[in-house]
PDB file of C-alpha atoms in Angstrom:
ATOM      1  CA  GLU A   1      18.677   3.411  -6.771  1.00  0.00           C
ATOM      2  CA  ALA A   2      18.191   0.252  -4.747  1.00  0.00           C
ATOM      3  CA  GLY A   3      14.632  -0.421  -3.661  1.00  0.00           C
ATOM      4  CA  VAL A   4      13.183  -1.385  -0.298  1.00  0.00           C
ATOM      5  CA  ALA A   5      14.621  -4.726   0.793  1.00  0.00           C
ATOM      6  CA  GLN A   6      12.703  -7.191   2.938  1.00  0.00           C
ATOM      7  CA  SER A   7      13.435 -10.635   4.315  1.00  0.00           C
ATOM      8  CA  PRO A   8      12.439 -13.362   4.489  1.00  0.00           C
ATOM      9  CA  ARG A   9      10.156 -13.626   1.459  1.00  0.00           C
ATOM     10  CA  TYR A  10       8.151 -16.476   2.928  1.00  0.00           C
ATOM     11  CA  LYS A  11       7.627 -17.801   6.438  1.00  0.00           C
ATOM     12  CA  ILE A  12       5.532 -20.666   7.736  1.00  0.00           C
ATOM     13  CA  ILE A  13       5.049 -21.081  11.476  1.00  0.00           C
ATOM     14  CA  GLU A  14       2.600 -22.673  13.848  1.00  0.00           C
ATOM     15  CA  LYS A  15       0.202 -20.612  15.931  1.00  0.00           C
ATOM     16  CA  ARG A  16       1.630 -19.319  19.204  1.00  0.00           C
ATOM     17  CA  GLN A  17       5.144 -19.274  17.761  1.00  0.00           C
ATOM     18  CA  SER A  18       7.062 -16.052  17.210  1.00  0.00           C
ATOM     19  CA  VAL A  19       8.354 -14.556  13.973  1.00  0.00           C
ATOM     20  CA  ALA A  20      10.368 -11.503  12.925  1.00  0.00           C
ATOM     21  CA  PHE A  21      10.604  -9.589   9.666  1.00  0.00           C
ATOM     22  CA  TRP A  22      13.366  -7.271   8.538  1.00  0.00           C
ATOM     23  CA  CYS A  23      13.257  -4.192   6.318  1.00  0.00           C
ATOM     24  CA  ASN A  24      15.947  -1.968   4.822  1.00  0.00           C
ATOM     25  CA  PRO A  25      14.462   1.201   3.308  1.00  0.00           C
ATOM     26  CA  ILE A  26      15.682   3.218   0.352  1.00  0.00           C
ATOM     27  CA  SER A  27      18.818   5.108   1.302  1.00  0.00           C
ATOM     28  CA  GLY A  28      18.039   8.547   2.674  1.00  0.00           C
ATOM     29  CA  HIS A  29      14.343   7.897   3.264  1.00  0.00           C
ATOM     30  CA  ALA A  30      13.399   9.232   6.676  1.00  0.00           C
ATOM     31  CA  THR A  31       9.998   7.597   6.936  1.00  0.00           C
ATOM     32  CA  LEU A  32       9.371   3.868   7.162  1.00  0.00           C
ATOM     33  CA  TYR A  33       6.041   2.071   7.218  1.00  0.00           C
ATOM     34  CA  TRP A  34       4.876  -1.454   7.985  1.00  0.00           C
ATOM     35  CA  TYR A  35       1.642  -2.617   6.371  1.00  0.00           C
ATOM     36  CA  GLN A  36      -0.397  -5.792   6.701  1.00  0.00           C
ATOM     37  CA  GLN A  37      -2.103  -6.994   3.516  1.00  0.00           C
ATOM     38  CA  ILE A  38      -4.650  -9.757   3.959  1.00  0.00           C
ATOM     39  CA  LEU A  39      -5.542 -11.669   0.799  1.00  0.00           C
ATOM     40  CA  GLY A  40      -8.059  -9.748  -1.300  1.00  0.00           C
ATOM     41  CA  GLN A  41      -7.685  -6.495   0.649  1.00  0.00           C
ATOM     42  CA  GLY A  42      -5.696  -3.297   0.429  1.00  0.00           C
ATOM     43  CA  PRO A  43      -2.676  -2.740   2.648  1.00  0.00           C
ATOM     44  CA  LYS A  44      -3.434  -1.608   6.191  1.00  0.00           C
ATOM     45  CA  LEU A  45      -0.932   0.563   8.045  1.00  0.00           C
ATOM     46  CA  LEU A  46       0.429  -1.029  11.216  1.00  0.00           C
ATOM     47  CA  ILE A  47       3.130   1.428  12.232  1.00  0.00           C
ATOM     48  CA  GLN A  48       4.923   4.475  10.855  1.00  0.00           C
ATOM     49  CA  PHE A  49       8.400   5.678  11.851  1.00  0.00           C
ATOM     50  CA  GLN A  50       9.961   9.080  11.253  1.00  0.00           C
ATOM     51  CA  ASN A  51      13.688   8.437  11.583  1.00  0.00           C
ATOM     52  CA  ASN A  52      13.767   6.256  14.717  1.00  0.00           C
ATOM     53  CA  GLY A  53      10.639   7.662  16.364  1.00  0.00           C
ATOM     54  CA  VAL A  54       7.106   6.256  16.135  1.00  0.00           C
ATOM     55  CA  VAL A  55       4.656   8.597  14.398  1.00  0.00           C
ATOM     56  CA  ASP A  56       1.587   6.344  14.340  1.00  0.00           C
ATOM     57  CA  ASP A  57       0.993   2.884  15.770  1.00  0.00           C
ATOM     58  CA  SER A  58      -2.743   3.194  16.364  1.00  0.00           C
ATOM     59  CA  GLN A  59      -3.541   0.029  14.369  1.00  0.00           C
ATOM     60  CA  LEU A  60      -0.737  -2.118  15.733  1.00  0.00           C
ATOM     61  CA  PRO A  61      -2.018  -4.947  17.989  1.00  0.00           C
ATOM     62  CA  LYS A  62       0.416  -4.103  20.739  1.00  0.00           C
ATOM     63  CA  ASP A  63      -0.330  -7.179  22.823  1.00  0.00           C
ATOM     64  CA  ARG A  64       1.400  -9.324  20.203  1.00  0.00           C
ATOM     65  CA  PHE A  65       3.086  -7.059  17.651  1.00  0.00           C
ATOM     66  CA  SER A  66       6.179  -4.943  18.203  1.00  0.00           C
ATOM     67  CA  ALA A  67       8.440  -2.977  15.910  1.00  0.00           C
ATOM     68  CA  GLU A  68      11.626  -1.006  16.194  1.00  0.00           C
ATOM     69  CA  ARG A  69      13.825   1.097  13.972  1.00  0.00           C
ATOM     70  CA  LEU A  70      17.233   1.401  15.511  1.00  0.00           C
ATOM     71  CA  LYS A  71      19.511   4.182  14.260  1.00  0.00           C
ATOM     72  CA  GLY A  72      16.765   5.406  11.957  1.00  0.00           C
ATOM     73  CA  VAL A  73      17.560   2.969   9.132  1.00  0.00           C
ATOM     74  CA  ASP A  74      16.652  -0.748   9.263  1.00  0.00           C
ATOM     75  CA  SER A  75      13.518  -1.923  10.984  1.00  0.00           C
ATOM     76  CA  THR A  76      12.186  -5.175  12.401  1.00  0.00           C
ATOM     77  CA  LEU A  77       8.584  -6.202  12.992  1.00  0.00           C
ATOM     78  CA  LYS A  78       7.881  -9.025  15.439  1.00  0.00           C
ATOM     79  CA  ILE A  79       4.814 -11.084  16.204  1.00  0.00           C
ATOM     80  CA  GLN A  80       4.670 -13.050  19.443  1.00  0.00           C
ATOM     81  CA  PRO A  81       2.611 -15.167  19.816  1.00  0.00           C
ATOM     82  CA  ALA A  82       1.183 -15.567  16.319  1.00  0.00           C
ATOM     83  CA  LYS A  83      -2.502 -16.227  15.705  1.00  0.00           C
ATOM     84  CA  LEU A  84      -4.179 -17.789  12.677  1.00  0.00           C
ATOM     85  CA  GLU A  85      -5.591 -14.400  11.653  1.00  0.00           C
ATOM     86  CA  ASP A  86      -2.055 -13.024  11.299  1.00  0.00           C
ATOM     87  CA  SER A  87      -1.663 -14.913   8.021  1.00  0.00           C
ATOM     88  CA  ALA A  88      -0.984 -12.133   5.528  1.00  0.00           C
ATOM     89  CA  VAL A  89       1.690 -10.380   3.517  1.00  0.00           C
ATOM     90  CA  TYR A  90       3.697  -7.894   5.575  1.00  0.00           C
ATOM     91  CA  LEU A  91       4.870  -5.015   3.443  1.00  0.00           C
ATOM     92  CA  CYS A  92       7.495  -2.455   4.299  1.00  0.00           C
ATOM     93  CA  ALA A  93       7.533   0.930   2.548  1.00  0.00           C
ATOM     94  CA  SER A  94       9.617   4.069   2.777  1.00  0.00           C
ATOM     95  CA  SER A  95       9.334   7.681   1.708  1.00  0.00           C
ATOM     96  CA  GLU A  96      11.478  10.777   1.777  1.00  0.00           C
ATOM     97  CA  ASP A  97       9.344  12.575   4.304  1.00  0.00           C
ATOM     98  CA  ARG A  98       6.171  11.975   6.267  1.00  0.00           C
ATOM     99  CA  ALA A  99       3.940  14.493   4.580  1.00  0.00           C
ATOM    100  CA  ASN A 100       2.296  13.371   1.353  1.00  0.00           C
ATOM    101  CA  GLN A 101       5.287  11.841  -0.371  1.00  0.00           C
ATOM    102  CA  PRO A 102       5.286   8.777  -2.631  1.00  0.00           C
ATOM    103  CA  GLN A 103       5.741   5.561  -0.720  1.00  0.00           C
ATOM    104  CA  HIS A 104       7.879   2.822  -2.258  1.00  0.00           C
ATOM    105  CA  PHE A 105       7.142  -0.743  -1.263  1.00  0.00           C
ATOM    106  CA  GLY A 106       9.282  -3.817  -0.770  1.00  0.00           C
ATOM    107  CA  ASP A 107       8.332  -7.285  -2.039  1.00  0.00           C
ATOM    108  CA  GLY A 108       6.862  -8.229   1.323  1.00  0.00           C
ATOM    109  CA  THR A 109       6.983 -11.298   3.543  1.00  0.00           C
ATOM    110  CA  ARG A 110       4.209 -13.820   3.044  1.00  0.00           C
ATOM    111  CA  LEU A 111       3.381 -15.296   6.458  1.00  0.00           C
ATOM    112  CA  SER A 112       1.384 -18.477   6.817  1.00  0.00           C
ATOM    113  CA  ILE A 113       0.198 -19.626  10.247  1.00  0.00           C
ATOM    114  CA  LEU A 114      -0.635 -23.306  10.639  1.00  0.00           C
TER     115      LEU A 114
ATOM    116  CA  GLY B   1      -9.965   8.311  10.324  1.00  0.00           C
ATOM    117  CA  GLU B   2     -10.043   8.227   6.559  1.00  0.00           C
ATOM    118  CA  ASN B   3     -12.356   5.774   4.757  1.00  0.00           C
ATOM    119  CA  VAL B   4     -11.720   5.019   1.095  1.00  0.00           C
ATOM    120  CA  GLU B   5     -14.254   3.177  -1.030  1.00  0.00           C
ATOM    121  CA  GLN B   6     -13.311   1.785  -4.434  1.00  0.00           C
ATOM    122  CA  HIS B   7     -15.490   0.581  -7.313  1.00  0.00           C
ATOM    123  CA  PRO B   8     -15.803  -1.704  -9.133  1.00  0.00           C
ATOM    124  CA  SER B   9     -14.163  -4.636  -7.384  1.00  0.00           C
ATOM    125  CA  THR B  10     -13.599  -6.408 -10.706  1.00  0.00           C
ATOM    126  CA  LEU B  11     -13.371  -5.031 -14.231  1.00  0.00           C
ATOM    127  CA  SER B  12     -13.003  -6.947 -17.476  1.00  0.00           C
ATOM    128  CA  VAL B  13     -12.254  -5.010 -20.672  1.00  0.00           C
ATOM    129  CA  GLN B  14     -11.388  -5.852 -24.238  1.00  0.00           C
ATOM    130  CA  GLU B  15      -7.864  -5.024 -25.291  1.00  0.00           C
ATOM    131  CA  GLY B  16      -7.786  -1.521 -26.683  1.00  0.00           C
ATOM    132  CA  ASP B  17     -10.791  -0.328 -24.706  1.00  0.00           C
ATOM    133  CA  SER B  18     -10.667   2.072 -21.738  1.00  0.00           C
ATOM    134  CA  ALA B  19     -10.903   1.190 -18.055  1.00  0.00           C
ATOM    135  CA  VAL B  20     -12.173   3.495 -15.321  1.00  0.00           C
ATOM    136  CA  ILE B  21     -11.884   2.947 -11.572  1.00  0.00           C
ATOM    137  CA  LYS B  22     -13.589   5.267  -9.099  1.00  0.00           C
ATOM    138  CA  CYS B  23     -12.828   6.029  -5.464  1.00  0.00           C
ATOM    139  CA  THR B  24     -14.432   8.160  -2.791  1.00  0.00           C
ATOM    140  CA  TYR B  25     -12.918   9.377   0.471  1.00  0.00           C
ATOM    141  CA  SER B  26     -14.363  10.750   3.676  1.00  0.00           C
ATOM    142  CA  ASP B  27     -11.769  13.085   5.205  1.00  0.00           C
ATOM    143  CA  SER B  28     -11.684  16.542   3.631  1.00  0.00           C
ATOM    144  CA  ALA B  29      -8.172  16.966   5.064  1.00  0.00           C
ATOM    145  CA  SER B  30      -6.797  14.386   2.615  1.00  0.00           C
ATOM    146  CA  ASN B  31      -4.637  16.137   0.051  1.00  0.00           C
ATOM    147  CA  TYR B  32      -2.578  13.430  -1.656  1.00  0.00           C
ATOM    148  CA  PHE B  33      -4.049  10.611  -3.742  1.00  0.00           C
ATOM    149  CA  PRO B  34      -1.746   7.907  -5.164  1.00  0.00           C
ATOM    150  CA  TRP B  35      -2.684   4.914  -7.298  1.00  0.00           C
ATOM    151  CA  TYR B  36      -0.839   1.605  -7.050  1.00  0.00           C
ATOM    152  CA  LYS B  37      -0.714  -1.386  -9.389  1.00  0.00           C
ATOM    153  CA  GLN B  38      -0.076  -4.800  -7.866  1.00  0.00           C
ATOM    154  CA  GLU B  39       0.582  -7.887  -9.956  1.00  0.00           C
ATOM    155  CA  LEU B  40       0.066 -11.295  -8.410  1.00  0.00           C
ATOM    156  CA  GLY B  41       2.687 -11.997  -5.762  1.00  0.00           C
ATOM    157  CA  LYS B  42       4.495  -8.710  -6.333  1.00  0.00           C
ATOM    158  CA  ARG B  43       4.899  -5.408  -4.563  1.00  0.00           C
ATOM    159  CA  PRO B  44       2.459  -2.511  -5.025  1.00  0.00           C
ATOM    160  CA  GLN B  45       3.947  -0.101  -7.547  1.00  0.00           C
ATOM    161  CA  LEU B  46       3.084   3.573  -7.703  1.00  0.00           C
ATOM    162  CA  ILE B  47       1.738   4.379 -11.171  1.00  0.00           C
ATOM    163  CA  ILE B  48       0.416   7.911 -10.752  1.00  0.00           C
ATOM    164  CA  ASP B  49      -0.499  10.347  -8.022  1.00  0.00           C
ATOM    165  CA  ILE B  50      -2.317  13.644  -7.692  1.00  0.00           C
ATOM    166  CA  ARG B  51      -2.349  16.398  -5.111  1.00  0.00           C
ATOM    167  CA  SER B  52      -5.353  18.396  -3.980  1.00  0.00           C
ATOM    168  CA  ASN B  53      -4.362  21.568  -5.806  1.00  0.00           C
ATOM    169  CA  VAL B  54      -4.592  19.783  -9.172  1.00  0.00           C
ATOM    170  CA  GLY B  55      -7.744  18.562 -10.912  1.00  0.00           C
ATOM    171  CA  GLU B  56      -6.238  16.223 -13.493  1.00  0.00           C
ATOM    172  CA  LYS B  57      -2.916  14.586 -14.274  1.00  0.00           C
ATOM    173  CA  LYS B  58      -1.860  12.450 -17.239  1.00  0.00           C
ATOM    174  CA  ASP B  59       1.030  10.097 -17.891  1.00  0.00           C
ATOM    175  CA  GLN B  60       0.881   8.458 -21.306  1.00  0.00           C
ATOM    176  CA  ARG B  61      -2.124   6.092 -21.237  1.00  0.00           C
ATOM    177  CA  ILE B  62      -2.963   6.771 -17.593  1.00  0.00           C
ATOM    178  CA  ALA B  63      -4.858   9.741 -16.182  1.00  0.00           C
ATOM    179  CA  VAL B  64      -6.262  10.612 -12.795  1.00  0.00           C
ATOM    180  CA  THR B  65      -8.979  13.151 -12.014  1.00  0.00           C
ATOM    181  CA  LEU B  66      -9.847  14.642  -8.627  1.00  0.00           C
ATOM    182  CA  ASN B  67     -13.038  16.368  -7.486  1.00  0.00           C
ATOM    183  CA  LYS B  68     -12.368  17.717  -4.000  1.00  0.00           C
ATOM    184  CA  THR B  69     -15.869  19.089  -3.577  1.00  0.00           C
ATOM    185  CA  ALA B  70     -17.428  15.698  -4.169  1.00  0.00           C
ATOM    186  CA  LYS B  71     -14.509  13.861  -2.495  1.00  0.00           C
ATOM    187  CA  HIS B  72     -13.950  11.467  -5.337  1.00  0.00           C
ATOM    188  CA  PHE B  73     -11.109  10.640  -7.691  1.00  0.00           C
ATOM    189  CA  SER B  74     -10.796   8.322 -10.657  1.00  0.00           C
ATOM    190  CA  LEU B  75      -8.186   6.404 -12.635  1.00  0.00           C
ATOM    191  CA  HIS B  76      -8.537   6.197 -16.400  1.00  0.00           C
ATOM    192  CA  ILE B  77      -6.524   3.762 -18.510  1.00  0.00           C
ATOM    193  CA  THR B  78      -6.840   4.173 -22.274  1.00  0.00           C
ATOM    194  CA  GLU B  79      -5.903   1.705 -25.017  1.00  0.00           C
ATOM    195  CA  THR B  80      -5.637  -1.120 -22.511  1.00  0.00           C
ATOM    196  CA  GLN B  81      -3.068  -3.859 -23.087  1.00  0.00           C
ATOM    197  CA  PRO B  82      -2.745  -7.368 -21.596  1.00  0.00           C
ATOM    198  CA  GLU B  83       0.077  -6.149 -19.336  1.00  0.00           C
ATOM    199  CA  ASP B  84      -2.395  -3.764 -17.681  1.00  0.00           C
ATOM    200  CA  SER B  85      -4.048  -6.796 -16.053  1.00  0.00           C
ATOM    201  CA  ALA B  86      -3.459  -6.460 -12.289  1.00  0.00           C
ATOM    202  CA  VAL B  87      -5.070  -5.271  -9.063  1.00  0.00           C
ATOM    203  CA  TYR B  88      -5.259  -1.491  -8.771  1.00  0.00           C
ATOM    204  CA  PHE B  89      -5.508   0.313  -5.430  1.00  0.00           C
ATOM    205  CA  CYS B  90      -6.449   3.895  -4.797  1.00  0.00           C
ATOM    206  CA  ALA B  91      -5.377   5.616  -1.597  1.00  0.00           C
ATOM    207  CA  ALA B  92      -5.921   8.868   0.250  1.00  0.00           C
ATOM    208  CA  ASP B  93      -3.462  10.576   2.565  1.00  0.00           C
ATOM    209  CA  ASP B  94      -4.619  12.828   5.399  1.00  0.00           C
ATOM    210  CA  TYR B  95      -1.799  12.185   7.873  1.00  0.00           C
ATOM    211  CA  LYS B  96      -1.456   8.541   6.855  1.00  0.00           C
ATOM    212  CA  LEU B  97      -2.239   6.511   3.761  1.00  0.00           C
ATOM    213  CA  SER B  98      -5.573   4.662   3.650  1.00  0.00           C
ATOM    214  CA  PHE B  99      -6.166   2.229   0.801  1.00  0.00           C
ATOM    215  CA  GLY B 100      -9.265   1.149  -1.047  1.00  0.00           C
ATOM    216  CA  ALA B 101     -10.115  -2.534  -1.299  1.00  0.00           C
ATOM    217  CA  GLY B 102      -8.734  -2.850  -4.822  1.00  0.00           C
ATOM    218  CA  THR B 103     -10.024  -3.444  -8.358  1.00  0.00           C
ATOM    219  CA  THR B 104      -9.006  -6.557 -10.272  1.00  0.00           C
ATOM    220  CA  VAL B 105      -8.605  -5.532 -13.903  1.00  0.00           C
ATOM    221  CA  THR B 106      -8.542  -8.198 -16.598  1.00  0.00           C
ATOM    222  CA  VAL B 107      -7.716  -7.198 -20.167  1.00  0.00           C
ATOM    223  CA  ARG B 108      -9.043  -9.737 -22.682  1.00  0.00           C
ATOM    224  CA  ALA B 109      -6.936 -10.238 -25.784  1.00  0.00           C
TER     225      ALA B 109
END
């Protein structure tokens, strides 16, 4: 089966600019996750979707980050305006269901803020 | 929320020896514990997982043990090989997945 697809793989922007990331989950997976992974740390959950509804966004900095999952399939994560501390790898993952199922990760987008 | 602590942060072993990574968690409601392997610049890959109704699980050279009373779980890699060199993350799932800080494993040839 095809894995989780993400684009772009790399992005370099200046602070205060905006950026968007795209994710296509594994076909049939109802749950989609966005994680932020800062260098040297484990992934941190930003937002979790069940189909096209938000299940958890408690750690999403809502003043600058937004995410949507239209039609319960693809998802986009946006940052506007970006700050230096947003430099990280943004990982998308999907699973068959919300409750205790294996999560499969994409390759991520490495974001550098100048 | 869940807090996962992982030790050691770095681990160097001779090829053929065993490697053990230990994690503790805080939320007794957590009932799913996956382990991920992440090579430099690549995606985290699920290598093994265990649920709270099981005490031990093995898959070839990899095993995971879980002690729910003590709230700790461990990853054991036997007969280590150079391709086992990577960062390993433990995680605990109450209603969402919380990751440890990672262990960098280096297998010396």
